[in-house]
Coordinates of C-alpha atoms in Angstrom, one line a residue:
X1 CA 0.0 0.0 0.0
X2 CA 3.1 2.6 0.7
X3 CA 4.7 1.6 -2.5
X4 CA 1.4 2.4 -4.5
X5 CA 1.3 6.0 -2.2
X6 CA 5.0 6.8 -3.0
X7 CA 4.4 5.9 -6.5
X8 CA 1.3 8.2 -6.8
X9 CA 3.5 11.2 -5.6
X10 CA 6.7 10.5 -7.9
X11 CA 3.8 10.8 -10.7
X12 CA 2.4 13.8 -9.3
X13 CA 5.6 15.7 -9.1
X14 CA 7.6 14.8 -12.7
X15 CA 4.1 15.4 -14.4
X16 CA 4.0 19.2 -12.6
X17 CA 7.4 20.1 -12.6
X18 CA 8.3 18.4 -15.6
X19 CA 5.4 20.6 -17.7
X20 CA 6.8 23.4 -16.0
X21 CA 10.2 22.6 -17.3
X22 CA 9.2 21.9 -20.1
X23 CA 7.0 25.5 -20.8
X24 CA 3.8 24.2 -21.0
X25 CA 2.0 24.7 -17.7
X26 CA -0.6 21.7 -16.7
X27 CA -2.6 24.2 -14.0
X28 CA -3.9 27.0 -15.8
X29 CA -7.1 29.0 -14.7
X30 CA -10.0 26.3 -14.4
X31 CA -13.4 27.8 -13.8
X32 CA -17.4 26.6 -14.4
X33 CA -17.7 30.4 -15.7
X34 CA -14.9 31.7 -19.0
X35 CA -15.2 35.1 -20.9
X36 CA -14.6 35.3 -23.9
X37 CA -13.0 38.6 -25.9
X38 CA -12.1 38.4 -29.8
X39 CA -9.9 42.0 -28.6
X40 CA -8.1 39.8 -26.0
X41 CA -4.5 38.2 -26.7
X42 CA -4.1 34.9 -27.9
X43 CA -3.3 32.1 -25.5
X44 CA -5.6 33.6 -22.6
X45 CA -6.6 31.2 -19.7
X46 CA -10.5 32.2 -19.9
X47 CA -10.6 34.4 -17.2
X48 CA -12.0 37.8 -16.6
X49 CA -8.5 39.5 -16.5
X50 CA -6.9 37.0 -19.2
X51 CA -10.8 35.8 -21.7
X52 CA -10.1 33.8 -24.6
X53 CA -10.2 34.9 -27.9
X54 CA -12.8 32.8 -29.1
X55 CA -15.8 31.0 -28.4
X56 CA -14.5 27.7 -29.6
X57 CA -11.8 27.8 -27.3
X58 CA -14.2 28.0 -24.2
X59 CA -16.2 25.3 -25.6
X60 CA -13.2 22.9 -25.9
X61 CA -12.3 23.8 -22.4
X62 CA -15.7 22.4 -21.0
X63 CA -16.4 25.5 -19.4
X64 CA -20.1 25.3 -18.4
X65 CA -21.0 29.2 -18.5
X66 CA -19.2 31.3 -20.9
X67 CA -20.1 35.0 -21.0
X68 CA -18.9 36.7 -24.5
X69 CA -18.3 40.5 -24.3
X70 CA -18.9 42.9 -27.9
X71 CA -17.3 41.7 -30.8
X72 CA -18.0 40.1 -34.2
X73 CA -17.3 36.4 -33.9
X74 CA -17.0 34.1 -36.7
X75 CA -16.4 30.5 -35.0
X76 CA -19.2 27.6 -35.7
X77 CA -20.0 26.5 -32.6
X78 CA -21.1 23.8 -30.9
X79 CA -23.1 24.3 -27.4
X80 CA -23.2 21.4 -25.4
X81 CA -24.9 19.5 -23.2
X82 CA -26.0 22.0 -20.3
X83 CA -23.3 24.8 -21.1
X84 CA -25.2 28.5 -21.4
X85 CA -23.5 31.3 -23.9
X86 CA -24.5 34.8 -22.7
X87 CA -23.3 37.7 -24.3
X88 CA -23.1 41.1 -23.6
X89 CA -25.8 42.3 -25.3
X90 CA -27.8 41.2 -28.9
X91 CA -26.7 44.6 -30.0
X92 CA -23.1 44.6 -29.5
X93 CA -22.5 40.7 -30.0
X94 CA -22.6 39.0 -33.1
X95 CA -21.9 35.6 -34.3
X96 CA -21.2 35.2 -37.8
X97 CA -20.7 30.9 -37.9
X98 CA -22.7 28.3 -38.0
X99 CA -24.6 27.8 -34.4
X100 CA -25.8 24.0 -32.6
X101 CA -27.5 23.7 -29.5
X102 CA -27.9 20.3 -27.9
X103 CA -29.5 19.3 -24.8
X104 CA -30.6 21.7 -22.1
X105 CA -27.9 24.1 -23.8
X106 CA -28.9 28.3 -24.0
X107 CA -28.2 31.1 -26.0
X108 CA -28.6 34.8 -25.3
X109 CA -27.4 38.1 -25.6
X110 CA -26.3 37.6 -29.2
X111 CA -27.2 38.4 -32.5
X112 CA -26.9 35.7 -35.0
X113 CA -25.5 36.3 -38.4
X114 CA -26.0 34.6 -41.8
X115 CA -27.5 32.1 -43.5
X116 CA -26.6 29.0 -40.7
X117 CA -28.7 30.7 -38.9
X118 CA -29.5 28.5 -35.4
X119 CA -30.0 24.1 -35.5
X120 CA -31.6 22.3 -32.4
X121 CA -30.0 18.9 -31.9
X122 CA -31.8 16.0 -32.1
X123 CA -34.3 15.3 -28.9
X124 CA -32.6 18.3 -27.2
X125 CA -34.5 20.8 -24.8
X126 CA -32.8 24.2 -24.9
X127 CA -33.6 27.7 -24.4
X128 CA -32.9 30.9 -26.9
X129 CA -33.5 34.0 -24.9
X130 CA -33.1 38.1 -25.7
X131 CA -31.1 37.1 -29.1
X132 CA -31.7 38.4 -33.1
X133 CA -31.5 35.9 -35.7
X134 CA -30.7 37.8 -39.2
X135 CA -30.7 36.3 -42.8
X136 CA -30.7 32.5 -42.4
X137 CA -32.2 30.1 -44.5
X138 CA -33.9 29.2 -41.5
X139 CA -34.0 31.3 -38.2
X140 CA -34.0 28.2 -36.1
X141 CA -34.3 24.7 -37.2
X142 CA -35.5 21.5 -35.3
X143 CA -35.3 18.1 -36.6
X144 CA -37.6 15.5 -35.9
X145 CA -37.8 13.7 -32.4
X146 CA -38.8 15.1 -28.9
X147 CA -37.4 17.8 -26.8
X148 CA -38.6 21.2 -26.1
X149 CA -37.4 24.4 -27.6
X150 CA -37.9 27.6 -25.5
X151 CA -37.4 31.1 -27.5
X152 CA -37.9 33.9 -26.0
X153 CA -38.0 38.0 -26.8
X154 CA -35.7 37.4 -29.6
X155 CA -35.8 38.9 -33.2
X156 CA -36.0 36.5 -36.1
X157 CA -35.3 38.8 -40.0
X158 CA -34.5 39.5 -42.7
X159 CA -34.4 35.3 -43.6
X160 CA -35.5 32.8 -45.5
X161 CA -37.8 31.1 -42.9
X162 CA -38.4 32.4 -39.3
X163 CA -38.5 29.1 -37.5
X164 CA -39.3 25.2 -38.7
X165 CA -40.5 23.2 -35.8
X166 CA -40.7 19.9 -36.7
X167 CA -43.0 16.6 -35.7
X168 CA -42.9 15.5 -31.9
X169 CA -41.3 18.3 -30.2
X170 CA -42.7 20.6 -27.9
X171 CA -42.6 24.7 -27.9
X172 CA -42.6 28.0 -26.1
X173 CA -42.0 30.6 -28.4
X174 CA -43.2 34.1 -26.3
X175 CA -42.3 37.6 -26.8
X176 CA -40.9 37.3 -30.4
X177 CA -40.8 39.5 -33.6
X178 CA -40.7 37.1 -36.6
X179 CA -40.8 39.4 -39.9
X180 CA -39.2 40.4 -43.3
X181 CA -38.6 36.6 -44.1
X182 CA -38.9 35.3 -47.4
X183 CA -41.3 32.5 -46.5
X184 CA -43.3 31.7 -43.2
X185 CA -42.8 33.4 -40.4
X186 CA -43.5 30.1 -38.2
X187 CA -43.4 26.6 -39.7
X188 CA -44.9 24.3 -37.7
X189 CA -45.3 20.4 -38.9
X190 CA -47.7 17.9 -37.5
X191 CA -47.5 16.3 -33.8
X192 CA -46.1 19.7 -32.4
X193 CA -47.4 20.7 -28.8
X194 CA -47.0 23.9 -26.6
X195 CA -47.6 27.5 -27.2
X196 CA -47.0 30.3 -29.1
X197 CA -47.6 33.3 -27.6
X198 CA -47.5 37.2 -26.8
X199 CA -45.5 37.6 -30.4
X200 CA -45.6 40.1 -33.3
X201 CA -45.4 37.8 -36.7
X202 CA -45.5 40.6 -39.5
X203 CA -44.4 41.4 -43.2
X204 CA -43.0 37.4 -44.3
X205 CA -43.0 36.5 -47.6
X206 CA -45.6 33.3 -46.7
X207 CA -48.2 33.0 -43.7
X208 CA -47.5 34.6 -40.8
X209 CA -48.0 31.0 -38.9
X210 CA -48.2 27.8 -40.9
X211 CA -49.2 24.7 -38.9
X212 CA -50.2 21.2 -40.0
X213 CA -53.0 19.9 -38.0
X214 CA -52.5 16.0 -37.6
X215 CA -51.9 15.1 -33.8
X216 CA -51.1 18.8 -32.9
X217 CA -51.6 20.0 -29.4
X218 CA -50.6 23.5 -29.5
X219 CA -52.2 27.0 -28.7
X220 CA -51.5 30.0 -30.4
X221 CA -52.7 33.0 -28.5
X222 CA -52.5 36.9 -27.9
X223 CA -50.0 37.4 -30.9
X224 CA -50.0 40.1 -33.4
X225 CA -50.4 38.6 -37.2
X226 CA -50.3 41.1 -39.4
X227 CA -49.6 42.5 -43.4
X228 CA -47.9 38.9 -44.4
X229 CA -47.8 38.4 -47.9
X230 CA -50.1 35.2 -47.9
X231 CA -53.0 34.1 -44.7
X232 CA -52.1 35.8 -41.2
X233 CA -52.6 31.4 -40.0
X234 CA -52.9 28.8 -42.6
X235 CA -53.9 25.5 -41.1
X236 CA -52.7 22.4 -42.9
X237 CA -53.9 18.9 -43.7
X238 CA -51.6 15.8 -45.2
X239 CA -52.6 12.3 -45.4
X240 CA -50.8 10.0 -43.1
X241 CA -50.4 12.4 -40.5
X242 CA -53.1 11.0 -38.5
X243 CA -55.6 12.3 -36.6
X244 CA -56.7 15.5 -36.0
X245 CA -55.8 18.1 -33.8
X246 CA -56.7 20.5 -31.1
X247 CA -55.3 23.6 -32.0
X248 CA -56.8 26.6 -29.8
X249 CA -56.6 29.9 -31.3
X250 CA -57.3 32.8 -29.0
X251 CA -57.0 36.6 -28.3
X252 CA -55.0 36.9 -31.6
X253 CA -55.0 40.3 -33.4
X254 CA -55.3 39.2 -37.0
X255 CA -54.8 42.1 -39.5
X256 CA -54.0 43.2 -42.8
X257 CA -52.7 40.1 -44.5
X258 CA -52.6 39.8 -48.2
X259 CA -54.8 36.6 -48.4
X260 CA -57.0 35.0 -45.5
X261 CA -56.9 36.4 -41.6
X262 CA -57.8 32.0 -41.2
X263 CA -56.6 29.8 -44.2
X264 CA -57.1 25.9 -44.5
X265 CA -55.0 23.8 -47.2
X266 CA -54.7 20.3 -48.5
X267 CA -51.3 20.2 -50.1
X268 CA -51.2 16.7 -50.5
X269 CA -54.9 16.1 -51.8
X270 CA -57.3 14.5 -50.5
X271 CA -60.3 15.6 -48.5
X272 CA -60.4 15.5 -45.0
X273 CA -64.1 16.4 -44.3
X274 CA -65.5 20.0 -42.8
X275 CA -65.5 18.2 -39.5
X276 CA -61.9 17.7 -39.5
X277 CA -61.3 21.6 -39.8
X278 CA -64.3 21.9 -36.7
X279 CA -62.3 19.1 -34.6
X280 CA -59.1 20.5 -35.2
X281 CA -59.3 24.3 -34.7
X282 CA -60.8 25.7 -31.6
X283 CA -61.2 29.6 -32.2
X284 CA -62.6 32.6 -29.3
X285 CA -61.8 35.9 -28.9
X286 CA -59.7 36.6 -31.9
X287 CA -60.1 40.5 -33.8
X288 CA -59.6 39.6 -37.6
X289 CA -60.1 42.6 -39.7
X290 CA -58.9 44.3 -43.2
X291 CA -57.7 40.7 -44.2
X292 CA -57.4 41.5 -48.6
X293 CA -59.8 38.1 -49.1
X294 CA -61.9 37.7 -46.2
X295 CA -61.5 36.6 -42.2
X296 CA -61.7 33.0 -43.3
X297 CA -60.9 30.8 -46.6
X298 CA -64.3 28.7 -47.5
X299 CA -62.5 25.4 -47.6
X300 CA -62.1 25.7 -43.9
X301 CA -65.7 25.1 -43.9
X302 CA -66.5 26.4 -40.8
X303 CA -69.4 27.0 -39.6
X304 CA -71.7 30.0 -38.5
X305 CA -71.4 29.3 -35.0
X306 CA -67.8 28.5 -34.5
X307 CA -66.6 31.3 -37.1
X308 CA -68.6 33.9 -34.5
X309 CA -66.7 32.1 -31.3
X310 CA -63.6 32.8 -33.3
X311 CA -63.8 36.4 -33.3
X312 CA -65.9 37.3 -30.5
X313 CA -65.0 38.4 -26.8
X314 CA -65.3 36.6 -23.8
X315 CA -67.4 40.0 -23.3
X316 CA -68.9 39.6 -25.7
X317 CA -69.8 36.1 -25.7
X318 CA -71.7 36.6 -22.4
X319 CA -73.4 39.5 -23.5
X320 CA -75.1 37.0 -26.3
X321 CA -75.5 34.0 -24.4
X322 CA -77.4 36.6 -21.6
X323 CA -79.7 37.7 -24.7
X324 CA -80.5 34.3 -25.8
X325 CA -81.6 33.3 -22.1
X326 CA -83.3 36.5 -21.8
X327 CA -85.0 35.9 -25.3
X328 CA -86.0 32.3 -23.9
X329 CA -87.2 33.4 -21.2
X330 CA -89.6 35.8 -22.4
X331 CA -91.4 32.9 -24.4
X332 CA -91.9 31.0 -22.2
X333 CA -93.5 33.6 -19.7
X334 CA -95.7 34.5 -23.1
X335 CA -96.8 30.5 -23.8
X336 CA -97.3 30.1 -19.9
X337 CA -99.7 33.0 -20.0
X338 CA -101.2 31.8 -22.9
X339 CA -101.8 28.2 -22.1
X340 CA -102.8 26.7 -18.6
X341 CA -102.2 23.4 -18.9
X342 CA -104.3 20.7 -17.6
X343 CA -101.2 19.5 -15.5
X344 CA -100.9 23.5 -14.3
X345 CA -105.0 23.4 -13.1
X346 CA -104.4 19.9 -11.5
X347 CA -101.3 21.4 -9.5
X348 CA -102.9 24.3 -8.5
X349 CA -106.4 22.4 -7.6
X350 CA -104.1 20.2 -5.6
X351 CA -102.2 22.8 -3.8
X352 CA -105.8 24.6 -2.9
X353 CA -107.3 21.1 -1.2
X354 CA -103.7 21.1 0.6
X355 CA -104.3 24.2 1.7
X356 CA -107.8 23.7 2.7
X357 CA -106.6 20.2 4.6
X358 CA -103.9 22.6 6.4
X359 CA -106.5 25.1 7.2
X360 CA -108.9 22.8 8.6
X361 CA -106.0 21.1 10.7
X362 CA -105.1 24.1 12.3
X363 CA -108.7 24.7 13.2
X364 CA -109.0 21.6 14.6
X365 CA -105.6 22.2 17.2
X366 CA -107.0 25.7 17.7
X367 CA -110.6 24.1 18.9
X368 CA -108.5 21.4 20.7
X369 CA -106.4 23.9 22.4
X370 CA -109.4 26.3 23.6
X371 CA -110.9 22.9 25.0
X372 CA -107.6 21.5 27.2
X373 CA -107.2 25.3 28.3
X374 CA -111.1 25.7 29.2
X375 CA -110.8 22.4 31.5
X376 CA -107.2 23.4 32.5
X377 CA -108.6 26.7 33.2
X378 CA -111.6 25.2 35.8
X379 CA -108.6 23.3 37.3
X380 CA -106.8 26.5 37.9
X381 CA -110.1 28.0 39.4
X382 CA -110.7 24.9 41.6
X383 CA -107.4 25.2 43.1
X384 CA -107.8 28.9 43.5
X385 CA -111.1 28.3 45.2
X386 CA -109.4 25.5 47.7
X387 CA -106.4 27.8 48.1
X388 CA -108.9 30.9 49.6
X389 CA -110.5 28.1 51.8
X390 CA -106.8 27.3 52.7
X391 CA -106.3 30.2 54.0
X392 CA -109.3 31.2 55.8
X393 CA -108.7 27.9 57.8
X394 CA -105.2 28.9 58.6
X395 CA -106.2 32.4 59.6
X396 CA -109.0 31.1 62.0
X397 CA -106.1 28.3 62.9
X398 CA -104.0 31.0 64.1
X399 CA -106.6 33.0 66.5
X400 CA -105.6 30.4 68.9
X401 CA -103.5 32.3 71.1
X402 CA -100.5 30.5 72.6
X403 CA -101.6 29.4 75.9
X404 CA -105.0 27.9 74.7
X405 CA -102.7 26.4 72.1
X406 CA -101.1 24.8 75.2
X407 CA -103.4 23.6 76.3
X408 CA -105.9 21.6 74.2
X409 CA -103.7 22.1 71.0
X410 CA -104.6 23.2 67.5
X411 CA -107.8 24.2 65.6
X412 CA -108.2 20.3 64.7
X413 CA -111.5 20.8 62.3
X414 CA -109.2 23.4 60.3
X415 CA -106.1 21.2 60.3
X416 CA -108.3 18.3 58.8
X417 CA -110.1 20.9 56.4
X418 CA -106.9 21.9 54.8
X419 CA -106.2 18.0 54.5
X420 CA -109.0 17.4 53.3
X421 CA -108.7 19.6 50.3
X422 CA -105.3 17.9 49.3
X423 CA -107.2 16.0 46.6
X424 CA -108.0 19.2 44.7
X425 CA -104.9 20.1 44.2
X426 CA -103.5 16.7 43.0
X427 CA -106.4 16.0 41.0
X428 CA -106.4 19.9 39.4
X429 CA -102.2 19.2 38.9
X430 CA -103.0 16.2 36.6
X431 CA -105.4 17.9 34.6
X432 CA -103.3 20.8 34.5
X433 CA -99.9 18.8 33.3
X434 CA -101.9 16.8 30.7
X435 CA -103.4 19.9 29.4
X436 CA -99.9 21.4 28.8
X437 CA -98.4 18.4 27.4
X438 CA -101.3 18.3 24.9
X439 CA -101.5 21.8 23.4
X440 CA -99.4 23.2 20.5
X441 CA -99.9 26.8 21.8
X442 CA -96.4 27.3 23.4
X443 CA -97.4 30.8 24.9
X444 CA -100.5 29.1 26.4
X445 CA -98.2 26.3 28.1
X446 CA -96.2 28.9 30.0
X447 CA -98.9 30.7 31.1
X448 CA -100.9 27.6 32.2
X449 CA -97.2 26.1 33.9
X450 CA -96.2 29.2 35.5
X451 CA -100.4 29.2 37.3
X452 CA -99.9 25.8 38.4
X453 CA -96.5 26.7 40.0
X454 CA -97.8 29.4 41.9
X455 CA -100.8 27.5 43.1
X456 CA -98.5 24.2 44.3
X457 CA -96.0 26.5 45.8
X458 CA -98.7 28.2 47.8
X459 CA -99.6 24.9 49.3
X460 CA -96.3 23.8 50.2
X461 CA -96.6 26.6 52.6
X462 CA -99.4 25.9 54.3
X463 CA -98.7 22.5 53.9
X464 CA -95.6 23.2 56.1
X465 CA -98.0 25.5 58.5
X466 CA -100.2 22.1 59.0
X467 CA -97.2 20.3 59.8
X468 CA -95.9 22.4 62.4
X469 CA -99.2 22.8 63.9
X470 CA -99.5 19.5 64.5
X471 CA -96.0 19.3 66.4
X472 CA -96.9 21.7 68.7
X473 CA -97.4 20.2 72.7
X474 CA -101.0 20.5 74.7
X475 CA -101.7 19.3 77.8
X476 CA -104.9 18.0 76.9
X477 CA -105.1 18.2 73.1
X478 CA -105.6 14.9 73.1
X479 CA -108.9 14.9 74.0
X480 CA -110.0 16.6 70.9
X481 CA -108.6 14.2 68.1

């Protein structure tokens, strides 16, 4: 194990020193980041103080993040997997080679020069971002495959094509201006999904966006489309591209354009049906106007219904679909005061014997009511009447003074009175209680519960005055039970 140590260290130091030796340096600056200069000297190590001179060279370094100050710089490059190029500014940078992008590569702050124009690699997902394209063959170019391409606020002119997006990728193009190109603005081939958005397509030799329909999944929405040499949108059909799409196009400005604001085409023949064109294109809220042969080509064979959701408001929408219900409405109130229906007289006849049924229901707990209060009523009174004979037995009870109270006792025929009128008041408490658990008047059943208390309260006193009476001591009180 010490040999292989001691052998690691002899290699370390021949391979340093010996490089130094021999004047070419191993250890030179190393960074993630390298700038770039095409005014800096030859042979600099990529850093800020010492950039290389050219693109390429950072590339070959592996340098993950190169940032490129202003300068004209003719290398064709090669951006690789996950490494960003950032220059300066669009305005002061310009690339004059032949650009590739691969996976999760990006591009900004440059202007791209000539007819190489930009290439997407295959299946790559990469991001273009505050750039200018000028005179390529084609702005930017995908090949077919998957992957996603992401451009954004960038200037596409002056070309042959603006963009060519090709089958089974996905895309993000927002914040663009795609104009003065020979041919489309946009060319977008079947099985493309994603949006296009918030743009300014304008001037191109073709259609401002042309997009084959088969298997798309795309929305185009809130772009300007305006004074292109053919349709503002020209949708596509080709046989064996499969099914049909679902293209939604929304809050588009449509203007101007030398041909159709909304084209359809069958390059390769064939006729796809008018429902293919209603399947594949969902319009709202678009403005189309001043469009040299109409808002929409007849072979799109739309019809009256979906060509007024393409270019009406949201607002606007609402404001018909309120008028139609309003519009319904007001027929049917009309034919319902027209026509009673049999079904209409049967309700209401039915609803009038309910009514009658409820009346005479309520009657009858009304009468039934009146009745338990009338007998809980003569209750009350009974008890009130045994109550004042209560109490004009205790008061004659208590003119016994204390020492004839001594003596032979208590008033006994009072005493046995007052006992004697006991049943009243448990027979009037039942026929009070039953009353109140019977009636559905709820102010009636206080009323009748709060009598009752006050009645069986008052005879728990005198109740109590019996009982002490009776406890009291006489000589001779005996003699009078």
């Amino acid at each position: 194990m010490k040999q292989k140590i001691l052998f690691l260290l002899l290699m370390i130091f021949f391979v340093f020193f010996g490089s130094i030796f021999a004047g070419d340096p191993v250890f030179v600056y190393a960074s993630d980041k390298c700038y770039v200069d095409e005014s800096a000297d030859s042979g600099g190590d990529g850093s800020d103080d010492d950039p290389y001179q050219n693109i390429d060279k950072a590339l070959d370094k592996d340098c993950d993040r190169i940032i490129v100050s202003a300068g004209e710089y003719s290398d064709n490059i090669v951006i690789g997997e996950d490494v960003s190029v950032e220059g300066k500014s669009r305005d002061s940078v310009t690339i004059t080679g032949s650009v590739t992008l691969k996976d999760g590569a990006t591009l900004s702050g440059v202007t791209v020069s000539g007819k190489n124009g930009i290439d997407v690699d295959n299946d790559a997902s990469i991001e273009i971002e505050d750039s200018a394209i000028v005179g390529a063959d084609v702005g930017i170019a995908t090949v077919a495959g998957s992957g996603k391409v992401t451009v954004r606020d960038t200037d596409i002119h002056a070309g042959n094509k603006g963009m060519y997006l090709q089958s089974g990728i996905t895309v993000a193009v927002t914040g663009c201006e795609i104009y003065d190109n020979d041919e489309e603005g946009i060319d977008v081939r079947s099985n493309v999904a994603g949006s296009i958005t918030d743009n300014e397509i304008f001037s191109n030799g073709e259609s401002g966006i042309e997009v084959i329909l088969g298997k798309a999944d795309l929305t185009i929405s809130d772009n300007k489309i305006k004074k292109n040499k053919a349709s503002g949108i020209t949708a596509q059909y080709y046989k064996g591209t499969g099914r049909s799409g679902a293209v939604k196009i929304k809050n588009n400005t449509i203007t101007d354009n030398a041909k159709y604001g909304m084209n359809c085409q069958v390059p390769s023949g064939g006729n796809p049906g008018a429902e293919f064109w209603e399947a594949s294109l969902n319009m709202s809220s678009n403005k189309l106007s001043g469009n040299k042969n109409g808002n929409f080509a007849p072979e799109c064979s739309l019809s009256a219904s979906t060509i007024s959701d393409a270019s009406m408001t949201h607002a606007q929408k609402i404001a018909a679909e309120q008028m139609q219900k309003e519009e319904a409405a007001r027929k049917l109130a009309e034919q319902k005061q027209q026509i009673k229906t049999k079904q209409e007289l049967a309700d209401e006849e039915k609803q009038h014997t309910i009514d009658m049924e409820e009346q005479e229901k309520n009657r009858e707990l009304l009468q039934k009511d009146t009745e338990l209060q009338t007998n809980a009523q003569a209750a009350i009174t009974a008890m009130q009447t045994a109550y004042d004979a209560d109490m004009t037995s205790v008061a004659h009870a208590q003119e016994r003074n204390a020492f004839v109270l001594f003596l032979i006792g208590p008033h006994v025929k009072d005493i046995s009175a007052i006992a004697e009128r006991a049943t009243v008041y448990e027979q009037g408490s039942a026929s009070v209680q039953k009353a109140i658990v019977d009636m559905t008047d709820q102010t009636k059943k206080r009323v009748l519960q709060q009598q009752l208390d006050d009645l069986l309260e008052k005879r728990d006193v005198i109740d109590g005055f019996c009982t002490q009476q009776q406890k009291e001591f006489s000589l001779f009180g005996w003699m009078f039970d």
